XYZ file of C-alpha atoms in Angstrom:
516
model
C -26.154 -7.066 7.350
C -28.296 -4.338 5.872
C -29.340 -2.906 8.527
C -25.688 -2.691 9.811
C -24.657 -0.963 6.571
C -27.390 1.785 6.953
C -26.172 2.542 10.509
C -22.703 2.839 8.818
C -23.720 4.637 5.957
C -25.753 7.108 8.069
C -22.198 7.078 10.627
C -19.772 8.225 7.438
C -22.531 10.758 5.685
C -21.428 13.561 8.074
C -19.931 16.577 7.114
C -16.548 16.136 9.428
C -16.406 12.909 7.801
C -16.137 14.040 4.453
C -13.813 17.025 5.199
C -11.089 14.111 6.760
C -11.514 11.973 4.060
C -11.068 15.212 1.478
C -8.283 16.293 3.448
C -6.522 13.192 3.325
C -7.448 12.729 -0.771
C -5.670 16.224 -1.477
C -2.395 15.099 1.047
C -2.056 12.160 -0.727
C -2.012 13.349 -4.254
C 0.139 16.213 -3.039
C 2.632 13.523 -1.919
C 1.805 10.815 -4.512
C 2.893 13.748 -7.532
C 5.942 14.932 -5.648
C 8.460 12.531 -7.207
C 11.228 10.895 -4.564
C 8.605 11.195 -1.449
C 6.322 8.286 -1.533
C 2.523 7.318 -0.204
C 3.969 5.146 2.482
C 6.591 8.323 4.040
C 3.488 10.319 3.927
C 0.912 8.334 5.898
C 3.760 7.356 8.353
C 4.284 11.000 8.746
C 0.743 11.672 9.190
C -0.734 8.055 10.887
C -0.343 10.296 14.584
C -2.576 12.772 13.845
C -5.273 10.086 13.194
C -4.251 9.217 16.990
C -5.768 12.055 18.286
C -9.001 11.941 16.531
C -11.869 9.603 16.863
C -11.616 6.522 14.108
C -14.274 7.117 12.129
C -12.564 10.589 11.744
C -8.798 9.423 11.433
C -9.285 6.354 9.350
C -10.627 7.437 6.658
C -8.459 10.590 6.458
C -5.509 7.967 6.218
C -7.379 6.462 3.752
C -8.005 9.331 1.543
C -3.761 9.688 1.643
C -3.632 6.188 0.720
C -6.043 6.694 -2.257
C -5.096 10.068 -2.819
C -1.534 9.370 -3.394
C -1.828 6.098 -5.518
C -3.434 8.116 -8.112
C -1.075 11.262 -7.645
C 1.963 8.893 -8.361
C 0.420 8.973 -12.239
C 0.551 13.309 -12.760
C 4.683 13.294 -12.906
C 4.637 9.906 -14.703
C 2.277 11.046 -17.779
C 4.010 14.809 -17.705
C 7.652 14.241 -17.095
C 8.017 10.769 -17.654
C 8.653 10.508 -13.217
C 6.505 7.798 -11.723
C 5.775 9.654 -8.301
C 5.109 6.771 -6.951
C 6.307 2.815 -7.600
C 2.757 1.664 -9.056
C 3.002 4.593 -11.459
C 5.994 2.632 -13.101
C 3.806 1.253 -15.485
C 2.410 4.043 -16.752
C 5.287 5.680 -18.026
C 5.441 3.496 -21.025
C 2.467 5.375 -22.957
C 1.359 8.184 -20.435
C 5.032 10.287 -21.719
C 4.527 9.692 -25.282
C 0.599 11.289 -25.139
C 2.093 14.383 -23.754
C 5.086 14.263 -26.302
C 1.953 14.119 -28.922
C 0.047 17.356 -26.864
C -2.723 14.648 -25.328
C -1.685 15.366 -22.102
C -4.592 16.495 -20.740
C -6.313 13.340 -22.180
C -3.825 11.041 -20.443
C -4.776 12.545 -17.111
C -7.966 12.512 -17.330
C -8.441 8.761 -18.386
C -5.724 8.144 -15.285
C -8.313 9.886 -13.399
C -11.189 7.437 -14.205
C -9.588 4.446 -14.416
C -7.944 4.927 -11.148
C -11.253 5.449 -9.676
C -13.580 3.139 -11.603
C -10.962 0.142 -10.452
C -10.953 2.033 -6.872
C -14.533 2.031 -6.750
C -15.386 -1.758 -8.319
C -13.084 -3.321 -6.054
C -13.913 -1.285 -2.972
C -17.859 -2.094 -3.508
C -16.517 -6.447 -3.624
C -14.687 -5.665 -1.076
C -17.817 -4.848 1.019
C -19.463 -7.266 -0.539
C -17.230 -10.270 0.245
C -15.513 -9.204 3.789
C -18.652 -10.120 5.800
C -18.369 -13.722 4.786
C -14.551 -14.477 4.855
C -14.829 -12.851 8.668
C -17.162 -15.034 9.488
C -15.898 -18.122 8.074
C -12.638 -16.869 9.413
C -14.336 -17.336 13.457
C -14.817 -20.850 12.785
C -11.017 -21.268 12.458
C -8.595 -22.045 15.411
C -5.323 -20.845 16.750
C -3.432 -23.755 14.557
C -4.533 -22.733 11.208
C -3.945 -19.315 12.281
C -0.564 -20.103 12.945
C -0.539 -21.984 9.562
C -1.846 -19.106 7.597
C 0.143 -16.243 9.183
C 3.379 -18.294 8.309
C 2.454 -18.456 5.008
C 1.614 -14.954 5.023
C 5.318 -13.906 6.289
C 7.110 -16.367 3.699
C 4.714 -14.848 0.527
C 5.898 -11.825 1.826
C 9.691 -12.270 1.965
C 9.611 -14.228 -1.598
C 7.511 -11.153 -2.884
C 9.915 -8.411 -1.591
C 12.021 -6.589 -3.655
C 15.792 -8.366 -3.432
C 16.991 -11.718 -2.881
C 15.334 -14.008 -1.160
C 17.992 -14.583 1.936
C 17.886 -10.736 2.265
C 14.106 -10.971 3.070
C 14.461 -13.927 5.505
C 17.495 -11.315 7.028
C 14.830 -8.714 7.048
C 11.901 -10.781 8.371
C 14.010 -12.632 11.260
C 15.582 -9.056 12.232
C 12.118 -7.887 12.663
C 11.036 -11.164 14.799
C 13.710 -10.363 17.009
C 12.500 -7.063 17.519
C 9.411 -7.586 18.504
C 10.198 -10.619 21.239
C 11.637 -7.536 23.167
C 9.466 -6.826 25.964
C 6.526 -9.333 27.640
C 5.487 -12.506 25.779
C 1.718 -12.730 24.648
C 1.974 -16.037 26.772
C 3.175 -15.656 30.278
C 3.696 -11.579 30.191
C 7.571 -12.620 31.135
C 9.729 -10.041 30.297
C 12.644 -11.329 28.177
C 15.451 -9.411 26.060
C 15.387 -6.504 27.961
C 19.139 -6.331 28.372
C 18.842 -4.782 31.987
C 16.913 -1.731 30.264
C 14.030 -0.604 31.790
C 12.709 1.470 28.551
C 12.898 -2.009 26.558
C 10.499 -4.006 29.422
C 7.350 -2.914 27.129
C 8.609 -3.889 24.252
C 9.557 -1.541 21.134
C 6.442 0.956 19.720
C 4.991 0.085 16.485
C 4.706 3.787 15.876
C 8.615 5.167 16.058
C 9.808 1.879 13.935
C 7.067 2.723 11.414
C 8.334 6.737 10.847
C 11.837 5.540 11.251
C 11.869 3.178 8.642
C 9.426 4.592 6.489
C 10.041 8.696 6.421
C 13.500 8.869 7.818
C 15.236 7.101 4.944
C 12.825 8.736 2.115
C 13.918 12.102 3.855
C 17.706 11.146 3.981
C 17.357 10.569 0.231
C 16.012 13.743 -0.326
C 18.908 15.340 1.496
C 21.286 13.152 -0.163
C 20.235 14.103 -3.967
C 20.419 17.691 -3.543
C 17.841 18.564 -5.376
C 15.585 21.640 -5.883
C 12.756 21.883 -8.697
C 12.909 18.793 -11.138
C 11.656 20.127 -13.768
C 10.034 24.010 -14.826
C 6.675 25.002 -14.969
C 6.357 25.319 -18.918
C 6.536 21.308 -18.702
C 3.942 20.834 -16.422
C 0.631 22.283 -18.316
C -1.669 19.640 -19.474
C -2.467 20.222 -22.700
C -4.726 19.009 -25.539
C -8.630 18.119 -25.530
C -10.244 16.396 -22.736
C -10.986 12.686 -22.764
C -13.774 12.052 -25.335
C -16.932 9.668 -24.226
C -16.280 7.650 -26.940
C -12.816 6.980 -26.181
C -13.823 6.178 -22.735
C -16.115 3.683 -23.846
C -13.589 1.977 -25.938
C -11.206 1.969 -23.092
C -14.140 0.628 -20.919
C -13.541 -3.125 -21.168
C -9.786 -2.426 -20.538
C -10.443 -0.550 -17.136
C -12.911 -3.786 -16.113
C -10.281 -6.056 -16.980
C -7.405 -4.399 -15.309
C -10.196 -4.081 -12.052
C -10.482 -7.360 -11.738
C -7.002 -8.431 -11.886
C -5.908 -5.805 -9.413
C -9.032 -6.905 -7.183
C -7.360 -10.862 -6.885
C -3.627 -9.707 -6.478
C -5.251 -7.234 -3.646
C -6.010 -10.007 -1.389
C -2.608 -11.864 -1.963
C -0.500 -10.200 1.042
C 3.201 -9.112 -0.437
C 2.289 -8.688 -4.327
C 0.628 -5.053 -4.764
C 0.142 -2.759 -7.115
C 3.520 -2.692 -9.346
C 2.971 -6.122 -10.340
C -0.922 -5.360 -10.597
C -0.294 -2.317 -12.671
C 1.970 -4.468 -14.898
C -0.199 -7.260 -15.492
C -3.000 -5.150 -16.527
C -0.760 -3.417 -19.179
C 0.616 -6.657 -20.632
C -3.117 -7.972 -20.330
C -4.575 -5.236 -22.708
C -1.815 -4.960 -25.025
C -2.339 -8.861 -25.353
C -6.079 -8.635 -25.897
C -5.493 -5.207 -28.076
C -6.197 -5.351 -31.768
C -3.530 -2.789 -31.839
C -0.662 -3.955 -29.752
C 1.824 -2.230 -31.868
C 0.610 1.143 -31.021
C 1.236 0.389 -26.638
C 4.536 2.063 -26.093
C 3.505 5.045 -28.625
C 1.169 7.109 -26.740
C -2.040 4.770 -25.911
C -5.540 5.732 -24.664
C -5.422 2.053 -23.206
C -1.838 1.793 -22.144
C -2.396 4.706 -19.780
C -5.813 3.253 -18.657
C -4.651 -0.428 -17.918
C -2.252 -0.150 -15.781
C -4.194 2.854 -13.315
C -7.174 0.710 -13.157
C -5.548 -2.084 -11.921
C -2.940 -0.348 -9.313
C -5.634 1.617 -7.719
C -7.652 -2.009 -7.603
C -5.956 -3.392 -5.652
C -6.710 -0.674 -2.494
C -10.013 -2.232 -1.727
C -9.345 -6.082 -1.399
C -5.819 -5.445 0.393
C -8.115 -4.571 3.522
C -9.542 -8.370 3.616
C -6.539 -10.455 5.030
C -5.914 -7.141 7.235
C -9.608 -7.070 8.827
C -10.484 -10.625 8.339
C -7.082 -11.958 10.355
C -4.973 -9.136 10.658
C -2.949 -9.707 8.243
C -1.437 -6.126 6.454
C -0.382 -7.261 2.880
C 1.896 -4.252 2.143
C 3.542 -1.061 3.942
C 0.074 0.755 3.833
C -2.093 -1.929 5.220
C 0.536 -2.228 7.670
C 0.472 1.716 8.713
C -3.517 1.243 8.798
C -2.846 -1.575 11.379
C -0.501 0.446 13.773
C -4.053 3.034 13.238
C -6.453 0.619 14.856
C -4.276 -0.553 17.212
C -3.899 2.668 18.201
C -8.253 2.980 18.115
C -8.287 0.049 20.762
C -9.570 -1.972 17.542
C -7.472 -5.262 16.918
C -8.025 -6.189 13.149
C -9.739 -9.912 13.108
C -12.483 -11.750 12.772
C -14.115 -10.946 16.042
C -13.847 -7.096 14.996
C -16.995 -7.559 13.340
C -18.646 -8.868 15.819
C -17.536 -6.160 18.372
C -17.494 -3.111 15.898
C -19.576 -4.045 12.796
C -21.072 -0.720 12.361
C -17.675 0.720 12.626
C -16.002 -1.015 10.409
C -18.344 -1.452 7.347
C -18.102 2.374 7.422
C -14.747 2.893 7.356
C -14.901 0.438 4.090
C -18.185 2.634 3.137
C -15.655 5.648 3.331
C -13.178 3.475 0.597
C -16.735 4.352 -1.591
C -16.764 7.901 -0.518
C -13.581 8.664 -1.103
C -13.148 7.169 -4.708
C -16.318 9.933 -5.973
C -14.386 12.189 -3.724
C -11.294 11.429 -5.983
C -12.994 12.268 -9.441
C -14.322 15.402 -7.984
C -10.787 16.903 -6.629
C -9.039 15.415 -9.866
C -11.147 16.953 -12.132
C -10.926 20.430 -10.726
C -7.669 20.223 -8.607
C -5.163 18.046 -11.019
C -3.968 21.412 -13.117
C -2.935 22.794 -10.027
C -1.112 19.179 -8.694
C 0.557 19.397 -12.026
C 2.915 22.223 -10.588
C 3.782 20.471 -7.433
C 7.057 18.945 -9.297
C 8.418 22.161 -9.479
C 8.589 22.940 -5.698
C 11.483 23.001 -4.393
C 12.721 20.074 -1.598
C 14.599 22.407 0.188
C 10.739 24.183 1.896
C 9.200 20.179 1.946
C 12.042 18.109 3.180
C 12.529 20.483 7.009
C 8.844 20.064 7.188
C 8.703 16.315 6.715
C 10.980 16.147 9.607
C 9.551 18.586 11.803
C 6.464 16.259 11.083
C 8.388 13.031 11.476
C 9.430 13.932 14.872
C 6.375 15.698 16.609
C 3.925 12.770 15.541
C 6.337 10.511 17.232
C 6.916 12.202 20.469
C 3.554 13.507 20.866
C 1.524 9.970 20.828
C 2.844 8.894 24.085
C 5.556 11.880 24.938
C 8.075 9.235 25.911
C 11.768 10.867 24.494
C 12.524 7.201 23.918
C 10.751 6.799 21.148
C 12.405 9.820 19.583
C 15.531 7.282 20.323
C 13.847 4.818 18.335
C 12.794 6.629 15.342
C 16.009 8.019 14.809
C 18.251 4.150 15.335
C 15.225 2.483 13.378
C 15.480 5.811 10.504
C 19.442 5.263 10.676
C 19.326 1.530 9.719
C 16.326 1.678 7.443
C 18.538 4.063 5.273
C 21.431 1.949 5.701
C 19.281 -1.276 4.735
C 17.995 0.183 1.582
C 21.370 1.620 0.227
C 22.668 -2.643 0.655
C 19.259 -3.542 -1.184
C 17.272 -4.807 1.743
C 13.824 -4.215 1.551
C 12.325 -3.542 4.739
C 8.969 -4.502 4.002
C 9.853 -8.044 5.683
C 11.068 -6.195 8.992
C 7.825 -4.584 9.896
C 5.726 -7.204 9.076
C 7.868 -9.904 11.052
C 7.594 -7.199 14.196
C 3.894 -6.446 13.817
C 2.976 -10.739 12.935
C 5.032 -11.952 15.561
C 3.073 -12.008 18.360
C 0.068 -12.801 17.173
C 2.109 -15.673 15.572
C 3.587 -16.712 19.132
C 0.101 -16.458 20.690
C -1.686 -19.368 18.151
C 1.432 -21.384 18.610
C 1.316 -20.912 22.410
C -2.305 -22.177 22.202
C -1.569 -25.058 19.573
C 0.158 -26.062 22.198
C -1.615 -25.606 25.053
C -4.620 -27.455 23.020
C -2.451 -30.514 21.723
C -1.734 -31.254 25.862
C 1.824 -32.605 24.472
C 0.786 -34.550 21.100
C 1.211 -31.829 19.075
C 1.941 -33.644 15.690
C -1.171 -36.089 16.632
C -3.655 -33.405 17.325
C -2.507 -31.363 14.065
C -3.263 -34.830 11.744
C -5.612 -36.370 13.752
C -8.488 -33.056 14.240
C -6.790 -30.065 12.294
C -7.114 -31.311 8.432
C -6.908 -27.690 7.309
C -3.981 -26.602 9.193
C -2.209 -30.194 7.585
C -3.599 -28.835 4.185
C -2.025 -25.184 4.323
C 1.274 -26.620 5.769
C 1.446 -29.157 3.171
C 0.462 -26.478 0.012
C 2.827 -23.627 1.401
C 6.211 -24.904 -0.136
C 3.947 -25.670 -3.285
C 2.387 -22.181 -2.926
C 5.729 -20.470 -2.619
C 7.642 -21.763 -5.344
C 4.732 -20.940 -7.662
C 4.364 -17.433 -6.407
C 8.463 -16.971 -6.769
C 8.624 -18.337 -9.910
C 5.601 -16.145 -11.384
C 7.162 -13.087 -9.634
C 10.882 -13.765 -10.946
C 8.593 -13.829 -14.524
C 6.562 -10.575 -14.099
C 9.688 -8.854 -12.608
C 11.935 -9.880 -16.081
C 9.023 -9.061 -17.971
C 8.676 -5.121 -16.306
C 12.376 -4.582 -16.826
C 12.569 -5.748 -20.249
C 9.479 -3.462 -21.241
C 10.233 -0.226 -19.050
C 14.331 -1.161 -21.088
C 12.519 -1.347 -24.637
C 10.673 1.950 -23.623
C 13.497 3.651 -22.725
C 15.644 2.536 -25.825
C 12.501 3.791 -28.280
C 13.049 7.074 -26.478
C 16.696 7.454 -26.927
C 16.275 6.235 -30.556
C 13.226 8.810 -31.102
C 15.379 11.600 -29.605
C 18.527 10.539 -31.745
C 16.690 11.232 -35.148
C 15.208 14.856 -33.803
C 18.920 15.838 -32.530
C-alpha cells in the first residue's frame, strides 16, 4: 500500500495537477457564494469538460468545485444571512448575528478552518480506511450486492427531501428510465418504442444537466432577480480570528469532524443533517449554550466542520461498490464512467495508483482551500452583488455545449431539455429528484447481481440465499429494521432544524422590532 501511495503522491504533485484542482476550488466557491445557483448545477454544468481531459486532470478539478463550493455556500450565509448553498443552512443561526456585532471577518475566517480542518481529517480516514472496505468488499458476491444496493436505494428515498411515496415515485420513474435500451443480461433491446435513438439506452450525462442545471436556471429566470444585496453589505469587517479563540473552538471542529465523517458514508443523509447535528452537538456540550443563536465563535465553527466532513467518506460506498450517496457523488460517477473507470471494488485492483491519488488530491485540495480563502474570500464576498442577468445566459450556453459536445449526438440536446422540463416541474410539486438519478444510474448494476443470483441459485433461489448466503439473509432481514430507524431519526433532526432556523428567525424579528 505504501508504495502505491508514493506512486500516487508523486502522480498528483504536478504542476497541471494543482492548477485543475485550483481552478476547480475558485469555480466552486464562486458558485457555492452566489445564492440560488447551487454546487450540484455547477459541477453538472462543468462534469464535460472533465470529459475531455485525462482523469487525473478532470477529477480532481471536479473535486475542487465540489470542495470549493461547500465552503462558498458559508460567505452569503455569515454576511447576508443567505445560505448559498443547503449545508450552509446551519450556519445562519450565529454566522448573521457576528456580522450584526462587526465580527464578520472573524466568522469567515473560523468558517474557513473549520471547513477545512473537517475536510482534511476526514479526507486523510478516508484514505486510510478505503483500502480495506475494497478489499473486503471483493470477497462479496452478486447476492449481497443486490442486498446492499437495495438498501442503498430505499435509505435514499426515506432520506430525500418530501414524502416518502414521492421518493418511491421518483426512484421507480428513474428505474424505468434506465431499462430503456439493452439489458446488462442478454443485451436485448427492450422499451425502445420503435425508436432507434432509444436502442442505447438514455445518457447519464443529458439527464444529469437536465435535472440538475436546467431547473436551478429556470428558477433564476423565474425570480427576476438582479443584485441581492449592495456592496456596502458585503465587507468583512472586524479583527481576524484570534489563536486563542481557535483553540477554544478546537474540540468543537474535532467533534463536528467526526460526526460528519460517519453520516459521510451513510448514502442519502449529507451534509444538512451533518451540519445540524454538529451545531446541536456543541451547543449541548457548550458551557454557554445560551449565547448559540447570538453571534457564536462555536456556532459558526460546528456546523462548517461537520458539512465539509462529510466530502471525504461520501467517496467510500461510491469507490468501494459504486454506490454515489448524494447528487455530487453521483455527478463524480457519470465522471469515471466517462474515464472508462467503473467505481468498485475491483477498481483498485485495476487502477490503484489512480485512484489513491485522486483521494490524495481530496488532501491537496483542502490546503489549497485555506490558501485561496485566506487571500481570495474578500473578493468572493462581492460575488452576491452580480447581477443574474450576465450569469444565468452563460449557465445555459454552458448547459448546452457540455451536453452536445461529449458525444455530438442532437439527441441528447432532446434529452436535456425533456429531462430540464420535468425536473423543474418535479421540484415546483415537491419531488425531490435525488431518487430519480440514483434509481437510473443503480439500476443496472442492480439487474446484473440479480441476473447472476439467479443464474448461481440454478432455480432454488430462496434455498441458495439461506442455505450459503448468511450475509445477504442478514442485510435483507435488518433493512426494514434499518429503515424505520433511519426515518424516524430523520423525521427528528428535520423537526429539530425547522424549529431552530423558526426560533432564529423570530429572535431576529423581535431584535429588529425594539431598534425600529
Amino acid at each position: 500500500m505504501f508504495e502505491t501511495l508514493a506512486e500516487a503522491a508523486l502522480m498528483i504533485m504536478r504542476f497541471d495537477v494543482l492548477a485543475m484542482i485550483a481552478a476547480g476550488m475558485c469555480l466552486g466557491i464562486f458558485v457555492g457564494a452566489l445564492p440560488g445557483f447551487t454546487t450540484v448545477m455547477a459541477m453538472a454544468v462543468v462534469l464535460p469538460i472533465s470529459f475531455f481531459l485525462e482523469p487525473i486532470l478532470g477529477i480532481p478539478f471536479l473535486i475542487g468545485v465540489y470542495k470549493g463550493g461547500i465552503f462558498g455556500g458559508s460567505i452569503p450565509a455569515i454576511l447576508v444571512n443567505i445560505p448559498g448553498t443547503g449545508a450552509a443552512v446551519a450556519t445562519t443561526l450565529d454566522g448573521p448575528a457576528m456580522t450584526r456585532n462587526g465580527q464578520s471577518r472573524k466568522a469567515l475566517e473560523i468558517a474557513l478552518v473549520a471547513s477545512a480542518i473537517g475536510d482534511f481529517l476526514s479526507s486523510f480516514g478516508t484514505i486510510l480506511v478505503i483500502g480495506l472496505i475494497a478489499a473486503i468488499a471483493l470477497m462479496i458476491g452478486p447476492p449481497e450486492i443486490a442486498a446492499i444496493l437495495i438498501l442503498s436505494l430505499l435509505i435514499i428515498v426515506v432520506s430525500s427531501s418530501g414524502s416518502f411515496l414521492k421518493g418511491m415515485v421518483m426512484l421507480f420513474i428513474g428505474m424505468s428510465i434506465a431499462m430503456v435500451g439493452q439489458d446488462p443480461i442478454g443485451a436485448m433491446v427492450r422499451f425502445d418504442f420503435g425508436f432507434h435513438a432509444l436502442q442505447a439506452g438514455v445518457n447519464l450525462l443529458p439527464l444529469i444537466i437536465g435535472l440538475f442545471a436546467i431547473p436551478e436556471i429556470l428558477f433564476a429566470i423565474e425570480r427576476r432577480q438582479g443584485s441581492i444585496v449592495t456592496a456596502e453589505r458585503t465587507r468583512p469587517e472586524g479583527e481576524r480570528l484570534r489563536w486563542g479563540e481557535f483553540r477554544r473552538s478546537l474540540r468543537t471542529i474535532l467533534r463536528s469532524t467526526a460526526l460528519g465523517g460517519v453520516i459521510g458514508m451513510i448514502p442519502g443523509v449529507g451534509q444538512v443533517v451533518s451540519a445540524f447535528m454538529g451545531y446541536s452537538a456543541a451547543k449541548n456540550a457548550s458551557k454557554t449554550p445560551e449565547r448559540f443563536g447570538k453571534g457564536e465563535l462555536e456556532g459558526v465553527a460546528a456546523p462548517e466542520a461537520a458539512n465539509n466532513a462529510v466530502n471525504g467518506p461520501t467517496m467510500v460506498p461510491l469507490l468501494t461498490l459504486g454506490i454515489p450517496g448524494d447528487n455530487i457523488t453521483a455527478i463524480l460517477l457519470g465522471a469515471f464512467v466517462a474515464q472508462g473507470l467503473r467505481p468498485g471494488p475491483q477498481l483498485f485492483q485495476d487502477q490503484g495508483v489512480l485512484v489513491y491519488a485522486i483521494l490524495l488530491s481530496m488532501l491537496v485540495a483542502c490546503v489549497l482551500l485555506v490558501i485561496i480563502g485566506y487571500l481570495l474570500t474578500p473578493v468572493f464576498s462581492r460575488v452576491v452583488t452580480i447581477n443574474k442577468a450576465y450569469l444565468v445566459p452563460l449557465m445555459l450556453l454552458f448547459a448546452v455545449a457540455g451536453t452536445y459536445v461529449y458525444r455530438s449526438n442532437p439527441m441528447d440536446l432532446y434529452f436535456m431539455i425533456a429531462f430540464g422540463v420535468f425536473g423543474y416541474a418535479a421540484r415546483k410539486m415537491g419531488f425531490d429528484v435525488t431518487p430519480l438519478v440514483m434509481g437510473f444510474i443503480l439500476l443496472p448494476p442492480l439487474e446484473y447481481a440479480v441476473g447472476q443470483s439467479v443464474l448461481l441459485s440454478r432455480g432454488d433461489l430462496f434455498g441458495y440465499l439461506i442455505g450459503s448466503r448468511p450475509i445477504t439473509v442478514a442485510v435483507v432481514i435488518l433493512t426494514p429494521v434499518l429503515i424505520f430507524w433511519i426515518a424516524s431519526r430523520q423525521g427528528r433532526r428535520t423537526r429539530a432544524a425547522k424549529r431552530a432556523v423558526r426560533d432564529q428567525r423570530a429572535k431576529e424579528e423581535e431584535a429588529a422590532g425594539r431598534t425600529d
